[in-house]
Amino acid sequence: MNAACRAHWVAAAPLRHGPAAGRRHDSSAAALSSKVCRPAQLRQSSHSRYLVRRLGPPGGRAVALDAAFPFDREAKMKKQHTQQLKLRIGIVGFGTFGQFLAQRMVKAGHEVIATNRSPCFEAAEAMGVRFYTDANDFCEEHPEVVLLSTSILSLEKVLGALPVQRLKRSTLFVDVLSVKEFPKRLLLRELPQEVDILCTHPMFGPDSGKGSWAGLNLQFDRVRIGQDEERQRRCDAFLAFYEREGCEMVEMSCEQHDQLAASTQFITHTVGRMLGAMQLAPTPIDTKGFQSLLSLVDNTANDSFELYYGLFMYNQNSTEVLDRLEKAFDEVKARLLRQLHDKVRQQIFYGQSDDTQMLPAANRISASTEDTAQAAAPSAATTADKPGGSNGAGKRGSGTKHAKHAAPVKSAVESA
Ligand code: NAP
């Protein structure tokens, strides 16, 4: 690098010693670019003190060529740090989500290998992942991190079939299951004491995380990480992958995750699936609200039913949430029908204006057809006579008018 180039590079390069140091550096960089050293600014950090020593007496002319050295050192250190963040990650379960993660990991510079029940050579090759059908071969590649991305329902079986003895002793096991207490217990129970365990749940999928991951949540629980520096570093390096993608890092116990996820994620999937079953379709007059319902259906329908079932079966809190959802639906429906009943009863007992046309078609009877009214009369009499008694509906009406409203009540009650 010639002197002119270095001078330019020194002036442009930011310092990465934290924001305050960075700001201080801006002024010193400006000073260097004009090649005049201003001592008051340069004396503020150890790095700057180093520059003062190198650049001669305060107020003297600075030679940018000399100043480049620490930046070279810094670049080297940065490179070394980046190298430390690179991991050999072995993915077990190379389905939709495993492949989704693998793609990003490769892009981030990690070495990724994978194994799966059914062969996925082509998909793996396309994204620069080495694929192994034989789990023995996979383990003998000695990945530093084994990432479990198999279905919730198959985890126990898959883990049981993995020849863990072929891995290095202190391998880090990470799971990405959408439920957390279950894998935590299973991994603690099944894996040898010497392996590390990190439970994670990326709270997004191939649809919601199609573009940037900025602001998307990553829950994690360092369930069992050995105390020595290297094992801590490896765990941090793995988490740094998500952090560098812009995820919100949420450290939380697996138990707490399941409590919260039941009333957030599980409910989202349930409502999405219910609406999906209704086969809703876009119309020319869609509201924003309806469009967001359609996108909820899209976001949830692409996940396998097995995954959804896993959210229910393997989270102890899901049944209660499902019950609450059902109860809430019943309450809302009952409130609607109560309002309808109240209105019709007003008409039955107090003969208020005839606005049956306001009722839903299914509950409406033809007000003009005397025969229909007559046919409904017995049930009307039963309904009206009971509460009315001697001063009730029977006194006021001839039966025909009340019969007109009795049918809607019956129909509404039956449908409730
Ligand atoms: P999934 O249906 O939950 O899992 C599919 C994977 O499990 C495939 O690799 C599949 O292998 C494997 N598998 C299923 N049954 C198996 C069995 N009996 N024996 C061996 N392997 C079996 O779909 P996914 O979306 O890829 O999810 C994978 C994991 O990521 C799940 O634990 C899920 O909870 C978690 N996760 C998913 C999302 C998401 O948005 N999709 C987000 C966060 C976390 P084959 O290819 O051979 O069928």
Tab-separated table of C-alpha atoms and ligand atoms in Angstrom:
chain	number	residue	atom	x	y	z
A	1	MET	CA	0.000	0.000	0.000
A	2	ASN	CA	1.512	3.363	-0.927
A	3	ALA	CA	1.538	6.389	1.328
A	4	ALA	CA	-1.286	8.167	-0.476
A	5	CYS	CA	-3.492	5.114	-0.232
A	6	ARG	CA	-2.755	4.690	3.448
A	7	ALA	CA	-3.485	8.342	4.138
A	8	HIS	CA	-6.872	7.949	2.482
A	9	TRP	CA	-7.577	4.678	4.287
A	10	VAL	CA	-6.634	6.124	7.681
A	11	ALA	CA	-8.922	9.086	7.185
A	12	ALA	CA	-11.862	6.933	6.112
A	13	ALA	CA	-11.622	3.933	8.437
A	14	PRO	CA	-13.840	4.012	11.537
A	15	LEU	CA	-12.531	2.773	14.894
A	16	ARG	CA	-14.444	-0.035	16.579
A	17	HIS	CA	-13.778	0.608	20.251
A	18	GLY	CA	-17.382	1.405	21.105
A	19	PRO	CA	-19.452	4.430	20.159
A	20	ALA	CA	-17.640	6.983	22.336
A	21	ALA	CA	-14.229	5.940	21.072
A	22	GLY	CA	-15.650	5.933	17.551
A	23	ARG	CA	-16.764	9.520	17.920
A	24	ARG	CA	-13.388	10.562	19.301
A	25	HIS	CA	-11.780	8.835	16.410
A	26	ASP	CA	-13.787	10.827	13.873
A	27	SER	CA	-12.127	14.005	15.010
A	28	SER	CA	-8.665	12.478	15.075
A	29	ALA	CA	-9.255	10.987	11.648
A	30	ALA	CA	-10.217	14.442	10.409
A	31	ALA	CA	-7.039	15.804	11.971
A	32	LEU	CA	-5.006	13.123	10.265
A	33	SER	CA	-6.604	13.734	6.923
A	34	SER	CA	-5.485	17.353	7.114
A	35	LYS	CA	-2.167	15.893	8.346
A	36	VAL	CA	-2.121	18.200	11.405
A	37	CYS	CA	-2.100	16.508	14.772
A	38	ARG	CA	-4.327	18.194	17.405
A	39	PRO	CA	-3.031	16.985	20.788
A	40	ALA	CA	-6.170	17.712	22.844
A	41	GLN	CA	-8.193	15.298	20.741
A	42	LEU	CA	-5.559	12.659	20.336
A	43	ARG	CA	-4.814	12.367	24.022
A	44	GLN	CA	-8.259	10.980	24.854
A	45	SER	CA	-7.804	7.212	24.444
A	46	SER	CA	-4.974	4.744	24.772
A	47	HIS	CA	-5.190	4.266	21.057
A	48	SER	CA	-4.865	7.998	20.545
A	49	ARG	CA	-1.962	8.135	23.032
A	50	TYR	CA	-0.281	5.544	20.863
A	51	LEU	CA	-0.788	7.827	17.878
A	52	VAL	CA	0.686	10.807	19.757
A	53	ARG	CA	3.809	8.777	20.553
A	54	ARG	CA	4.126	7.656	16.957
A	55	LEU	CA	3.385	11.029	15.450
A	56	GLY	CA	5.894	13.132	17.384
A	57	PRO	CA	5.517	16.282	19.473
A	58	PRO	CA	2.146	17.983	19.957
A	59	GLY	CA	1.317	20.367	17.179
A	60	GLY	CA	3.817	18.735	14.827
A	61	ARG	CA	2.999	17.545	11.331
A	62	ALA	CA	1.661	13.980	11.294
A	63	VAL	CA	2.711	11.440	8.731
A	64	ALA	CA	-0.270	9.302	7.831
A	65	LEU	CA	1.951	6.448	6.729
A	66	ASP	CA	2.979	5.743	10.340
A	67	ALA	CA	-0.595	6.061	11.594
A	68	ALA	CA	-1.755	3.202	9.394
A	69	PHE	CA	-0.030	0.556	11.489
A	70	PRO	CA	-2.544	0.288	14.351
A	71	PHE	CA	-5.365	0.075	11.851
A	72	ASP	CA	-3.663	-2.857	10.146
A	73	ARG	CA	-3.440	-4.468	13.539
A	74	GLU	CA	-7.068	-3.751	14.166
A	75	ALA	CA	-8.063	-5.238	10.811
A	76	LYS	CA	-6.049	-8.334	11.671
A	77	MET	CA	-7.753	-8.621	15.042
A	78	LYS	CA	-11.128	-8.163	13.403
A	79	LYS	CA	-10.325	-10.922	10.940
A	80	GLN	CA	-9.224	-13.180	13.783
A	81	HIS	CA	-12.438	-12.401	15.667
A	82	THR	CA	-14.534	-13.196	12.578
A	83	GLN	CA	-12.662	-16.490	12.207
A	84	GLN	CA	-13.526	-17.340	15.806
A	85	LEU	CA	-17.195	-16.795	15.028
A	86	LYS	CA	-17.091	-19.350	12.193
A	87	LEU	CA	-18.364	-22.739	13.244
A	88	ARG	CA	-18.801	-26.172	11.764
A	89	ILE	CA	-22.521	-26.739	12.216
A	90	GLY	CA	-24.173	-30.122	11.658
A	91	ILE	CA	-27.929	-29.986	11.060
A	92	VAL	CA	-30.016	-33.026	11.974
A	93	GLY	CA	-33.381	-32.723	10.210
A	94	PHE	CA	-32.943	-31.054	6.851
A	95	GLY	CA	-36.622	-30.274	6.199
A	96	THR	CA	-38.201	-26.886	5.542
A	97	PHE	CA	-36.785	-25.179	8.591
A	98	GLY	CA	-33.418	-26.927	8.627
A	99	GLN	CA	-32.811	-25.810	5.046
A	100	PHE	CA	-34.036	-22.312	5.777
A	101	LEU	CA	-31.474	-21.949	8.581
A	102	ALA	CA	-28.702	-23.681	6.631
A	103	GLN	CA	-28.946	-21.195	3.804
A	104	ARG	CA	-28.369	-18.237	6.141
A	105	MET	CA	-25.623	-20.004	8.043
A	106	VAL	CA	-23.688	-20.708	4.860
A	107	LYS	CA	-24.118	-17.088	3.790
A	108	ALA	CA	-22.807	-15.998	7.186
A	109	GLY	CA	-19.620	-17.997	6.527
A	110	HIS	CA	-20.280	-21.093	8.659
A	111	GLU	CA	-19.412	-24.549	7.412
A	112	VAL	CA	-22.643	-26.548	7.333
A	113	ILE	CA	-23.179	-30.283	7.043
A	114	ALA	CA	-26.546	-32.043	7.294
A	115	THR	CA	-28.297	-35.352	7.694
A	116	ASN	CA	-31.952	-36.251	7.298
A	117	ARG	CA	-34.271	-39.241	7.196
A	118	SER	CA	-34.919	-38.818	3.481
A	119	PRO	CA	-32.014	-37.865	1.196
A	120	CYS	CA	-31.659	-34.182	0.288
A	121	PHE	CA	-28.443	-34.158	-1.766
A	122	GLU	CA	-29.658	-31.707	-4.387
A	123	ALA	CA	-31.073	-29.142	-1.997
A	124	ALA	CA	-27.927	-29.384	0.110
A	125	GLU	CA	-25.575	-29.036	-2.800
A	126	ALA	CA	-27.481	-26.027	-4.125
A	127	MET	CA	-26.774	-24.131	-0.925
A	128	GLY	CA	-23.245	-25.330	-0.288
A	129	VAL	CA	-24.053	-27.870	2.409
A	130	ARG	CA	-22.452	-31.343	2.603
A	131	PHE	CA	-25.135	-33.958	3.037
A	132	TYR	CA	-24.804	-37.369	4.730
A	133	THR	CA	-27.461	-40.077	4.659
A	134	ASP	CA	-25.531	-42.083	7.233
A	135	ALA	CA	-25.628	-40.527	10.696
A	136	ASN	CA	-22.289	-42.248	11.546
A	137	ASP	CA	-20.545	-40.427	8.711
A	138	PHE	CA	-22.226	-37.207	9.764
A	139	CYS	CA	-20.987	-37.510	13.364
A	140	GLU	CA	-17.491	-38.493	12.288
A	141	GLU	CA	-17.213	-35.108	10.582
A	142	HIS	CA	-17.105	-33.768	14.141
A	143	PRO	CA	-19.361	-30.740	13.885
A	144	GLU	CA	-18.753	-28.322	16.773
A	145	VAL	CA	-22.481	-27.687	16.934
A	146	VAL	CA	-25.226	-30.258	16.338
A	147	LEU	CA	-28.413	-28.408	15.457
A	148	LEU	CA	-31.565	-30.464	15.948
A	149	SER	CA	-34.217	-29.319	13.489
A	150	THR	CA	-36.309	-32.433	13.227
A	151	SER	CA	-40.056	-32.472	13.880
A	152	ILE	CA	-41.181	-32.211	17.499
A	153	LEU	CA	-42.820	-35.600	17.295
A	154	SER	CA	-39.731	-37.368	15.967
A	155	LEU	CA	-37.068	-35.763	18.175
A	156	GLU	CA	-36.896	-38.537	20.728
A	157	LYS	CA	-36.509	-41.201	18.062
A	158	VAL	CA	-34.018	-39.199	15.993
A	159	LEU	CA	-31.880	-38.364	19.024
A	160	GLY	CA	-31.952	-41.991	20.149
A	161	ALA	CA	-30.638	-43.107	16.746
A	162	LEU	CA	-27.812	-40.535	16.613
A	163	PRO	CA	-24.405	-42.125	17.305
A	164	VAL	CA	-23.411	-39.440	19.819
A	165	GLN	CA	-20.324	-41.465	20.831
A	166	ARG	CA	-18.794	-40.623	17.427
A	167	LEU	CA	-18.923	-36.888	18.126
A	168	LYS	CA	-16.304	-34.937	20.016
A	169	ARG	CA	-16.941	-35.082	23.734
A	170	SER	CA	-17.835	-31.464	24.353
A	171	THR	CA	-20.040	-30.929	21.286
A	172	LEU	CA	-22.677	-28.224	21.632
A	173	PHE	CA	-26.226	-29.485	21.055
A	174	VAL	CA	-28.762	-26.863	20.013
A	175	ASP	CA	-32.421	-27.462	19.293
A	176	VAL	CA	-34.828	-25.191	17.421
A	177	LEU	CA	-38.085	-26.877	18.370
A	178	SER	CA	-41.139	-24.659	18.672
A	179	VAL	CA	-41.799	-26.047	22.147
A	180	LYS	CA	-39.055	-25.855	24.729
A	181	GLU	CA	-39.616	-27.687	27.989
A	182	PHE	CA	-39.924	-31.031	26.235
A	183	PRO	CA	-36.576	-30.901	24.349
A	184	LYS	CA	-34.837	-29.451	27.410
A	185	ARG	CA	-35.890	-32.397	29.558
A	186	LEU	CA	-35.158	-34.887	26.804
A	187	LEU	CA	-31.670	-33.548	26.024
A	188	LEU	CA	-30.750	-33.382	29.717
A	189	ARG	CA	-31.921	-36.940	30.159
A	190	GLU	CA	-30.480	-38.524	27.013
A	191	LEU	CA	-27.207	-36.756	26.323
A	192	PRO	CA	-23.962	-37.527	28.132
A	193	GLN	CA	-22.933	-35.103	30.883
A	194	GLU	CA	-19.981	-33.742	28.926
A	195	VAL	CA	-21.951	-32.262	25.997
A	196	ASP	CA	-23.292	-28.721	26.101
A	197	ILE	CA	-26.982	-27.907	25.640
A	198	LEU	CA	-28.489	-24.713	24.295
A	199	CYS	CA	-32.247	-24.596	23.702
A	200	THR	CA	-33.421	-22.022	21.186
A	201	HIS	CA	-36.568	-21.047	19.389
A	202	PRO	CA	-36.330	-18.736	16.407
A	203	MET	CA	-39.775	-17.127	16.601
A	204	PHE	CA	-40.083	-16.949	12.818
A	205	GLY	CA	-40.136	-19.246	9.842
A	206	PRO	CA	-39.429	-19.364	6.131
A	207	ASP	CA	-42.389	-17.059	5.421
A	208	SER	CA	-42.053	-14.454	8.147
A	209	GLY	CA	-38.255	-14.566	7.900
A	210	LYS	CA	-38.040	-14.568	4.123
A	211	GLY	CA	-36.249	-11.224	3.991
A	212	SER	CA	-34.350	-9.557	6.780
A	213	TRP	CA	-34.364	-11.049	10.274
A	214	ALA	CA	-34.001	-7.623	11.828
A	215	GLY	CA	-36.223	-7.335	14.880
A	216	LEU	CA	-37.369	-10.975	14.788
A	217	ASN	CA	-37.183	-12.708	18.151
A	218	LEU	CA	-34.788	-15.484	19.056
A	219	GLN	CA	-35.548	-17.077	22.417
A	220	PHE	CA	-32.702	-18.988	24.022
A	221	ASP	CA	-31.896	-20.807	27.236
A	222	ARG	CA	-28.290	-21.801	28.058
A	223	VAL	CA	-29.407	-25.036	29.630
A	224	ARG	CA	-25.952	-26.516	30.251
A	225	ILE	CA	-22.786	-24.873	28.962
A	226	GLY	CA	-19.411	-25.909	30.371
A	227	GLN	CA	-17.574	-23.209	32.285
A	228	ASP	CA	-14.337	-23.267	30.326
A	229	GLU	CA	-13.624	-20.373	28.031
A	230	GLU	CA	-13.695	-22.345	24.806
A	231	ARG	CA	-17.144	-23.797	25.435
A	232	GLN	CA	-18.516	-20.406	26.426
A	233	ARG	CA	-16.962	-18.878	23.310
A	234	ARG	CA	-18.538	-21.509	21.075
A	235	CYS	CA	-21.979	-20.923	22.545
A	236	ASP	CA	-21.563	-17.148	22.170
A	237	ALA	CA	-20.336	-17.596	18.603
A	238	PHE	CA	-23.424	-19.622	17.766
A	239	LEU	CA	-25.757	-17.026	19.280
A	240	ALA	CA	-23.815	-14.286	17.485
A	241	PHE	CA	-25.068	-15.730	14.197
A	242	TYR	CA	-28.632	-14.661	15.043
A	243	GLU	CA	-27.498	-11.423	16.604
A	244	ARG	CA	-25.594	-10.471	13.474
A	245	GLU	CA	-28.695	-11.188	11.396
A	246	GLY	CA	-30.455	-8.536	13.467
A	247	CYS	CA	-32.568	-10.790	15.719
A	248	GLU	CA	-33.840	-9.600	19.077
A	249	MET	CA	-32.052	-11.906	21.520
A	250	VAL	CA	-34.440	-12.977	24.279
A	251	GLU	CA	-32.860	-15.054	27.043
A	252	MET	CA	-35.680	-16.872	28.808
A	253	SER	CA	-36.230	-20.225	30.480
A	254	CYS	CA	-37.795	-22.992	28.421
A	255	GLU	CA	-40.687	-23.216	30.890
A	256	GLN	CA	-41.502	-19.534	30.600
A	257	HIS	CA	-41.252	-19.762	26.824
A	258	ASP	CA	-43.904	-22.492	26.738
A	259	GLN	CA	-46.257	-20.516	28.933
A	260	LEU	CA	-46.038	-17.481	26.686
A	261	ALA	CA	-45.924	-19.390	23.399
A	262	ALA	CA	-49.184	-21.221	24.154
A	263	SER	CA	-51.134	-17.982	24.301
A	264	THR	CA	-49.269	-16.326	21.433
A	265	GLN	CA	-47.860	-18.741	18.865
A	266	PHE	CA	-50.245	-21.647	19.416
A	267	ILE	CA	-53.259	-19.350	19.357
A	268	THR	CA	-51.990	-17.747	16.133
A	269	HIS	CA	-51.620	-21.144	14.479
A	270	THR	CA	-55.031	-22.278	15.746
A	271	VAL	CA	-56.864	-19.210	14.464
A	272	GLY	CA	-54.917	-19.383	11.192
A	273	ARG	CA	-55.935	-23.004	10.723
A	274	MET	CA	-59.585	-22.319	11.611
A	275	LEU	CA	-59.760	-19.497	9.091
A	276	GLY	CA	-57.923	-21.679	6.574
A	277	ALA	CA	-60.587	-24.344	6.997
A	278	MET	CA	-63.196	-21.706	6.073
A	279	GLN	CA	-61.438	-21.287	2.710
A	280	LEU	CA	-61.534	-17.511	2.818
A	281	ALA	CA	-60.662	-15.791	-0.452
A	282	PRO	CA	-59.767	-12.221	-1.413
A	283	THR	CA	-62.563	-10.002	-2.750
A	284	PRO	CA	-62.516	-6.636	-4.545
A	285	ILE	CA	-63.618	-4.893	-1.329
A	286	ASP	CA	-61.131	-6.344	1.178
A	287	THR	CA	-60.394	-4.281	4.262
A	288	LYS	CA	-56.903	-4.115	5.722
A	289	GLY	CA	-58.141	-6.247	8.594
A	290	PHE	CA	-59.361	-8.959	6.250
A	291	GLN	CA	-56.106	-8.853	4.306
A	292	SER	CA	-54.193	-9.458	7.505
A	293	LEU	CA	-56.435	-12.453	8.222
A	294	LEU	CA	-55.612	-13.836	4.780
A	295	SER	CA	-51.910	-13.396	5.403
A	296	LEU	CA	-52.302	-15.122	8.762
A	297	VAL	CA	-53.796	-18.091	6.897
A	298	ASP	CA	-50.901	-18.021	4.429
A	299	ASN	CA	-48.302	-17.843	7.192
A	300	THR	CA	-49.698	-20.768	9.124
A	301	ALA	CA	-50.972	-23.036	6.352
A	302	ASN	CA	-47.463	-23.641	5.001
A	303	ASP	CA	-46.319	-25.298	8.232
A	304	SER	CA	-46.887	-29.030	8.434
A	305	PHE	CA	-49.861	-30.254	10.453
A	306	GLU	CA	-47.352	-32.341	12.402
A	307	LEU	CA	-45.667	-29.157	13.548
A	308	TYR	CA	-48.993	-27.703	14.661
A	309	TYR	CA	-49.913	-30.892	16.458
A	310	GLY	CA	-46.524	-30.767	18.179
A	311	LEU	CA	-47.284	-27.246	19.443
A	312	PHE	CA	-50.386	-28.677	21.059
A	313	MET	CA	-49.236	-32.061	22.280
A	314	TYR	CA	-45.816	-31.090	23.594
A	315	ASN	CA	-46.745	-27.883	25.389
A	316	GLN	CA	-48.521	-28.488	28.660
A	317	ASN	CA	-50.176	-25.057	28.484
A	318	SER	CA	-51.890	-25.545	25.124
A	319	THR	CA	-55.003	-27.375	26.340
A	320	GLU	CA	-55.901	-24.568	28.700
A	321	VAL	CA	-55.443	-22.006	25.940
A	322	LEU	CA	-57.595	-24.035	23.566
A	323	ASP	CA	-60.328	-24.188	26.217
A	324	ARG	CA	-60.101	-20.438	26.719
A	325	LEU	CA	-60.397	-19.859	22.983
A	326	GLU	CA	-63.490	-22.062	22.771
A	327	LYS	CA	-65.054	-20.333	25.755
A	328	ALA	CA	-64.336	-16.910	24.293
A	329	PHE	CA	-65.958	-17.924	20.996
A	330	ASP	CA	-69.032	-19.230	22.817
A	331	GLU	CA	-69.279	-16.011	24.820
A	332	VAL	CA	-69.130	-13.813	21.749
A	333	LYS	CA	-71.694	-15.947	19.943
A	334	ALA	CA	-73.974	-16.046	22.987
A	335	ARG	CA	-73.818	-12.274	23.260
A	336	LEU	CA	-74.922	-11.881	19.649
A	337	LEU	CA	-77.783	-14.285	20.106
A	338	ARG	CA	-78.810	-12.753	23.420
A	339	GLN	CA	-79.194	-9.439	21.682
A	340	LEU	CA	-81.314	-11.085	19.019
A	341	HIS	CA	-83.464	-12.825	21.631
A	342	ASP	CA	-83.917	-9.619	23.602
A	343	LYS	CA	-85.156	-7.835	20.535
A	344	VAL	CA	-87.608	-10.538	19.570
A	345	ARG	CA	-88.876	-10.820	23.161
A	346	GLN	CA	-89.485	-7.097	23.214
A	347	GLN	CA	-91.709	-7.619	20.241
A	348	ILE	CA	-93.393	-10.689	21.694
A	349	PHE	CA	-94.182	-9.207	25.073
A	350	TYR	CA	-94.530	-5.505	24.415
A	351	GLY	CA	-95.538	-5.498	20.774
A	352	GLN	CA	-92.910	-3.039	19.643
A	353	SER	CA	-92.503	-2.145	15.987
A	354	ASP	CA	-92.356	-4.987	13.570
A	355	ASP	CA	-88.892	-4.982	12.176
A	356	THR	CA	-88.437	-8.643	11.484
A	357	GLN	CA	-86.907	-7.621	8.172
A	358	MET	CA	-83.857	-6.647	10.206
A	359	LEU	CA	-83.374	-10.236	11.281
A	360	PRO	CA	-81.081	-12.565	9.397
A	361	ALA	CA	-82.855	-14.312	6.554
A	362	ALA	CA	-82.464	-17.700	8.190
A	363	ASN	CA	-84.383	-16.507	11.246
A	364	ARG	CA	-87.040	-14.517	9.418
A	365	ILE	CA	-90.490	-15.818	8.650
A	366	SER	CA	-92.710	-14.405	6.022
A	367	ALA	CA	-94.725	-11.754	7.785
A	368	SER	CA	-97.229	-11.716	4.996
A	369	THR	CA	-98.056	-15.420	5.003
A	370	GLU	CA	-100.882	-16.044	7.372
A	371	ASP	CA	-100.469	-19.806	6.994
A	372	THR	CA	-96.867	-19.759	8.169
A	373	ALA	CA	-97.821	-17.735	11.191
A	374	GLN	CA	-100.651	-20.071	11.965
A	375	ALA	CA	-98.368	-23.058	11.678
A	376	ALA	CA	-95.990	-21.538	14.198
A	377	ALA	CA	-98.769	-20.557	16.575
A	378	PRO	CA	-98.537	-23.524	18.970
A	379	SER	CA	-94.929	-22.891	19.804
A	380	ALA	CA	-95.628	-19.176	20.039
A	381	ALA	CA	-98.396	-19.841	22.457
A	382	THR	CA	-96.143	-21.978	24.588
A	383	THR	CA	-93.414	-19.375	24.634
A	384	ALA	CA	-95.666	-16.407	25.091
A	385	ASP	CA	-98.091	-17.885	27.555
A	386	LYS	CA	-95.581	-18.936	30.122
A	387	PRO	CA	-94.049	-15.635	31.149
A	388	GLY	CA	-97.055	-13.552	30.122
A	389	GLY	CA	-99.682	-15.358	32.207
A	390	SER	CA	-102.997	-13.516	32.505
A	391	ASN	CA	-101.465	-10.134	31.771
A	392	GLY	CA	-98.952	-11.457	29.173
A	393	ALA	CA	-98.909	-11.802	25.490
A	394	GLY	CA	-101.987	-13.955	25.367
A	395	LYS	CA	-104.089	-11.021	26.498
A	396	ARG	CA	-102.709	-8.613	23.993
A	397	GLY	CA	-102.609	-10.645	20.846
A	398	SER	CA	-104.680	-12.835	18.762
A	399	GLY	CA	-101.769	-15.209	18.415
A	400	THR	CA	-100.976	-14.339	14.845
A	401	LYS	CA	-98.661	-11.449	15.626
A	402	HIS	CA	-96.728	-13.350	18.281
A	403	ALA	CA	-96.509	-16.395	16.137
A	404	LYS	CA	-94.698	-14.275	13.606
A	405	HIS	CA	-91.849	-13.784	16.094
A	406	ALA	CA	-91.858	-17.143	17.737
A	407	ALA	CA	-90.212	-18.890	14.834
A	408	PRO	CA	-87.138	-16.682	14.840
A	409	VAL	CA	-86.668	-17.277	18.564
A	410	LYS	CA	-86.926	-21.013	18.154
A	411	SER	CA	-84.578	-21.007	15.225
A	412	ALA	CA	-82.090	-18.808	17.058
A	413	VAL	CA	-82.175	-20.968	20.162
A	414	GLU	CA	-81.652	-24.095	18.148
A	415	SER	CA	-78.613	-22.652	16.440
A	416	ALA	CA	-77.047	-21.398	19.683
B	1	NAP	P1	-41.515	-30.411	10.673
B	1	NAP	O1	-42.582	-31.110	9.967
B	1	NAP	O2	-41.746	-30.015	12.067
B	1	NAP	O3	-40.136	-31.270	10.582
B	1	NAP	C1	-39.683	-31.806	9.375
B	1	NAP	C2	-38.369	-32.505	9.610
B	1	NAP	O4	-38.507	-33.572	10.561
B	1	NAP	C3	-37.842	-33.130	8.335
B	1	NAP	O5	-36.453	-33.053	8.346
B	1	NAP	C4	-38.332	-34.567	8.461
B	1	NAP	O6	-37.607	-35.498	7.703
B	1	NAP	C5	-38.111	-34.815	9.922
B	1	NAP	N1	-38.929	-35.912	10.411
B	1	NAP	C6	-40.259	-35.940	10.551
B	1	NAP	N2	-40.658	-37.134	11.033
B	1	NAP	C7	-39.554	-37.892	11.184
B	1	NAP	C8	-39.313	-39.228	11.638
B	1	NAP	N3	-40.306	-40.010	12.043
B	1	NAP	N4	-38.045	-39.664	11.673
B	1	NAP	C9	-37.036	-38.870	11.269
B	1	NAP	N5	-37.189	-37.606	10.838
B	1	NAP	C10	-38.442	-37.116	10.787
B	1	NAP	O7	-41.227	-29.099	9.781
B	1	NAP	P2	-40.121	-27.974	9.864
B	1	NAP	O8	-40.811	-26.722	9.530
B	1	NAP	O9	-38.959	-28.346	9.031
B	1	NAP	O10	-39.683	-27.861	11.404
B	1	NAP	C11	-38.532	-28.463	11.913
B	1	NAP	C12	-38.331	-28.045	13.374
B	1	NAP	O11	-38.151	-26.628	13.432
B	1	NAP	C13	-39.537	-28.365	14.236
B	1	NAP	O12	-39.112	-28.852	15.452
B	1	NAP	C14	-40.224	-27.017	14.388
B	1	NAP	O13	-40.920	-26.944	15.605
B	1	NAP	C15	-39.042	-26.068	14.359
B	1	NAP	N6	-39.359	-24.722	13.905
B	1	NAP	C16	-40.036	-24.566	12.737
B	1	NAP	C17	-40.366	-23.281	12.328
B	1	NAP	C18	-41.124	-23.048	11.044
B	1	NAP	O14	-41.552	-21.950	10.809
B	1	NAP	N7	-41.263	-24.033	10.188
B	1	NAP	C19	-39.983	-22.165	13.092
B	1	NAP	C20	-39.267	-22.368	14.268
B	1	NAP	C21	-38.962	-23.657	14.662
B	1	NAP	P3	-38.098	-35.874	6.227
B	1	NAP	O15	-37.600	-34.769	5.340
B	1	NAP	O16	-37.456	-37.176	5.950
B	1	NAP	O17	-39.590	-35.952	6.269
